[in-house]
Each structure stands twice: as structure tokens, then as C-alpha cells.
């Protein structure tokens, strides 16, 4: 199943996308997708819906337009990404193995950075080095703490796409990643959430284009820490909650890894596609 949030006639609603992706069946009333996730995980599988409406008549929003807390992110989590950074001597590395961390590198993006699958990415006045990062994101269904890897998939509601847009100069200047990762509009998300039974999150092709030029082409099978290990690691420190979003990292091909770096600029169109989910496409202004 594919769950989505959208705006129709000024009202924000959530619903289920049809198999042919032509119509959406809205949940009755102003039920947020956050509430839907909580209801499903509490065993309520009979949420009332209204008559279907054409998808073309609604404005798609991020599936969780304003997450209840920060989006969790995992850095340096693709072997291919570690290899491309090592080739440039990032942090003095000579080999990819020099950059592969012993445990997941976890940081976050503030909820206010989230935008929808067709909204614009805004270049802030404080930065001139804007990068892109195509990522598979996990959406937590059943919360919990100290979740063992063997049970981790039971806590996954589904998957969506995140573009972890980053101001590399702010990231370097402040010696900590929150500001460089959390500028307004720096977390495009969508177009919907695909339930965990509909795809294999540990074997999904991840691609990104800038102005129709393919820049990233990876597969989550290249993750250093897979979905189960990520959930186990984060939940060992804090309680995961329904609706939490975890971006799993980005493959090779980021702008900072080229010589010279290829930063996003005004007018660029960035498209991310993950097989089994769909397409996230945002213009830069």
C-alpha cells in the first residue's frame, strides 16, 4: 500500500493511493498520516475513507508534512560514498576503509526543513555550497527501545524518499552538522510512504539526476549498516516512536566529491528515484 498526504481545497488530508496511481481515497475527516500510522500499529485496520478523487486534482505534500520530531539521518553509510571521499583525501583518508565508521554516524534535520515532492529548494543567503544526497528513508511504525536487529523489521511501517540537501560550507564552518543540514527546505520528502511488505528496503536502487544528468546510481545493498542495524543502534540509545523518519545515507556521486565540486544552483531540477517507491522532484530557487 501507498499512503500519502495532500492538500485539497485548502485542507490538508491523508489517504491511500490506488494501485494504478490515478486516484487517492482520502481518510474520513482531517486525519493526519501520523494518526493513521499510530492507528494501524494499534491494530485499527478499518479506518473510514471517503470517495476516491483524482490524484491530478490534489497537491502532494510530504507524507509527514511536519514530523513530530527531528528526522534521524545516517552519515557515511555507503561503501561507494566512502570510496569516493577517500579518493579525494577526505579527512586524510587514503582508503575507503579509513572512513567506514565502527557504528552508525547519526545526526538529524529539524522538522521545519521538510518540504513536499514538488516544492522548491531555497538556497540560503548564508551558503554558496549546496549539495544533494538521495536517500531511502525508513518510517517507524511500532515504537520501542532496545530493539534487537532480528525484530527490527517488525517496527518498520514503510519507506519513503528523502533528499538530504546540505550546505557544505555551513557544515564545515560550524564543525557540527545540524545547521548545514537543517536550512529551510533542505529535506524534500515523498512522494508517499510504501508499506514494508511492498518492497525490500535492503535491496533498492537509488538514483538522482540534476537537470536530467544522472549523478547518483546506487543500491541499498551497499549500505555499511543495513536497516536492522540502524534501528538496533538508534533504539539502544533512545525510544523510537511511531512516525519517526530515519534517512539511511547516500551513495556515491555527491557534488562535493567531484573536482571542482558541483554545487546546486538556481534553476536546477533535482530528481530522486527509488525503485519500488517513486520519484521526488524539486527545483532550486
Phi, psi and omega in degrees: 000155178236119181256141183215162173242148184203165176248129178226120179058033179089348181259140176268126183225172174228161182189189181244131180280142178291162181301324181271004178060030181258326181231163175232137177259107184288147171287143183295136180078183182271065182268121179282159178294331174301315178295323179298313180301315180297320181293316180298317182289344175263013173091006179270094182261012184240044178296133183289143178233156175267181180295147181294150177231152181297135178299328182293347183261005181238161175260116179291136175247172169302141182304324171244087189304328175218090180308152185289343173204181186307146173283125176282144179223150179243124181263157177048053187246010172241135177299323180294324179290319177299322181294318182291326177288322178297326179296337178260005179073026181303128181054030177078010183288145175249337180226158177303323182299335180292338183256346181288119185283156178284342178214159181305135175271108187251129174224188182213163174238139183290151182303327183292349178278350184285133173227170184277179188286353176231004181287167184267145173270125183259129176280120181283152179298337184281354186224149174228020182221071184267126183244167180241154176208108178283131185215140167283134179242138176269138172248120182284137175258286178275123180285175177162166177234153182054048180279122178287149181305323183295336179253002189299320184295337176294343182260001180268122174281316181180199185225150173217184180250140173230137168258108182278074180297138189221134171270099187296325180292321176292322179301317180285318185296320186267356176060018179203150196268349190301311183294315181294338180263344192245014176304153177309135177075010186271013177224067172302136185217142176143201358282346180200179175255126175263128182294153189298336180283352186264351181200164176259104183294340180269007178211059183241133178284133183238121181228152177219136176241145168242117183053044178070006173265122180292121180251323181234137178209095183226185180217140183295350173294346179269003179298138174292312176244117180286180185303314182297318181293324179297312180296317179300316183293312181293317184288346175290339182255328183210161182280121174284146184237154177304133181092353174299141179245132179234112175277131195267000180115170186234145178280182179299156175114009180291158184297326183290344185269001178261164178236111355285167178302146181249091182277155174292146180225165181305132179097345178295149173242123183251123180240128176245133177229131173237122182300133183096346179244293182153213188232139175241121185226122185225140179265148181262132179231000000 
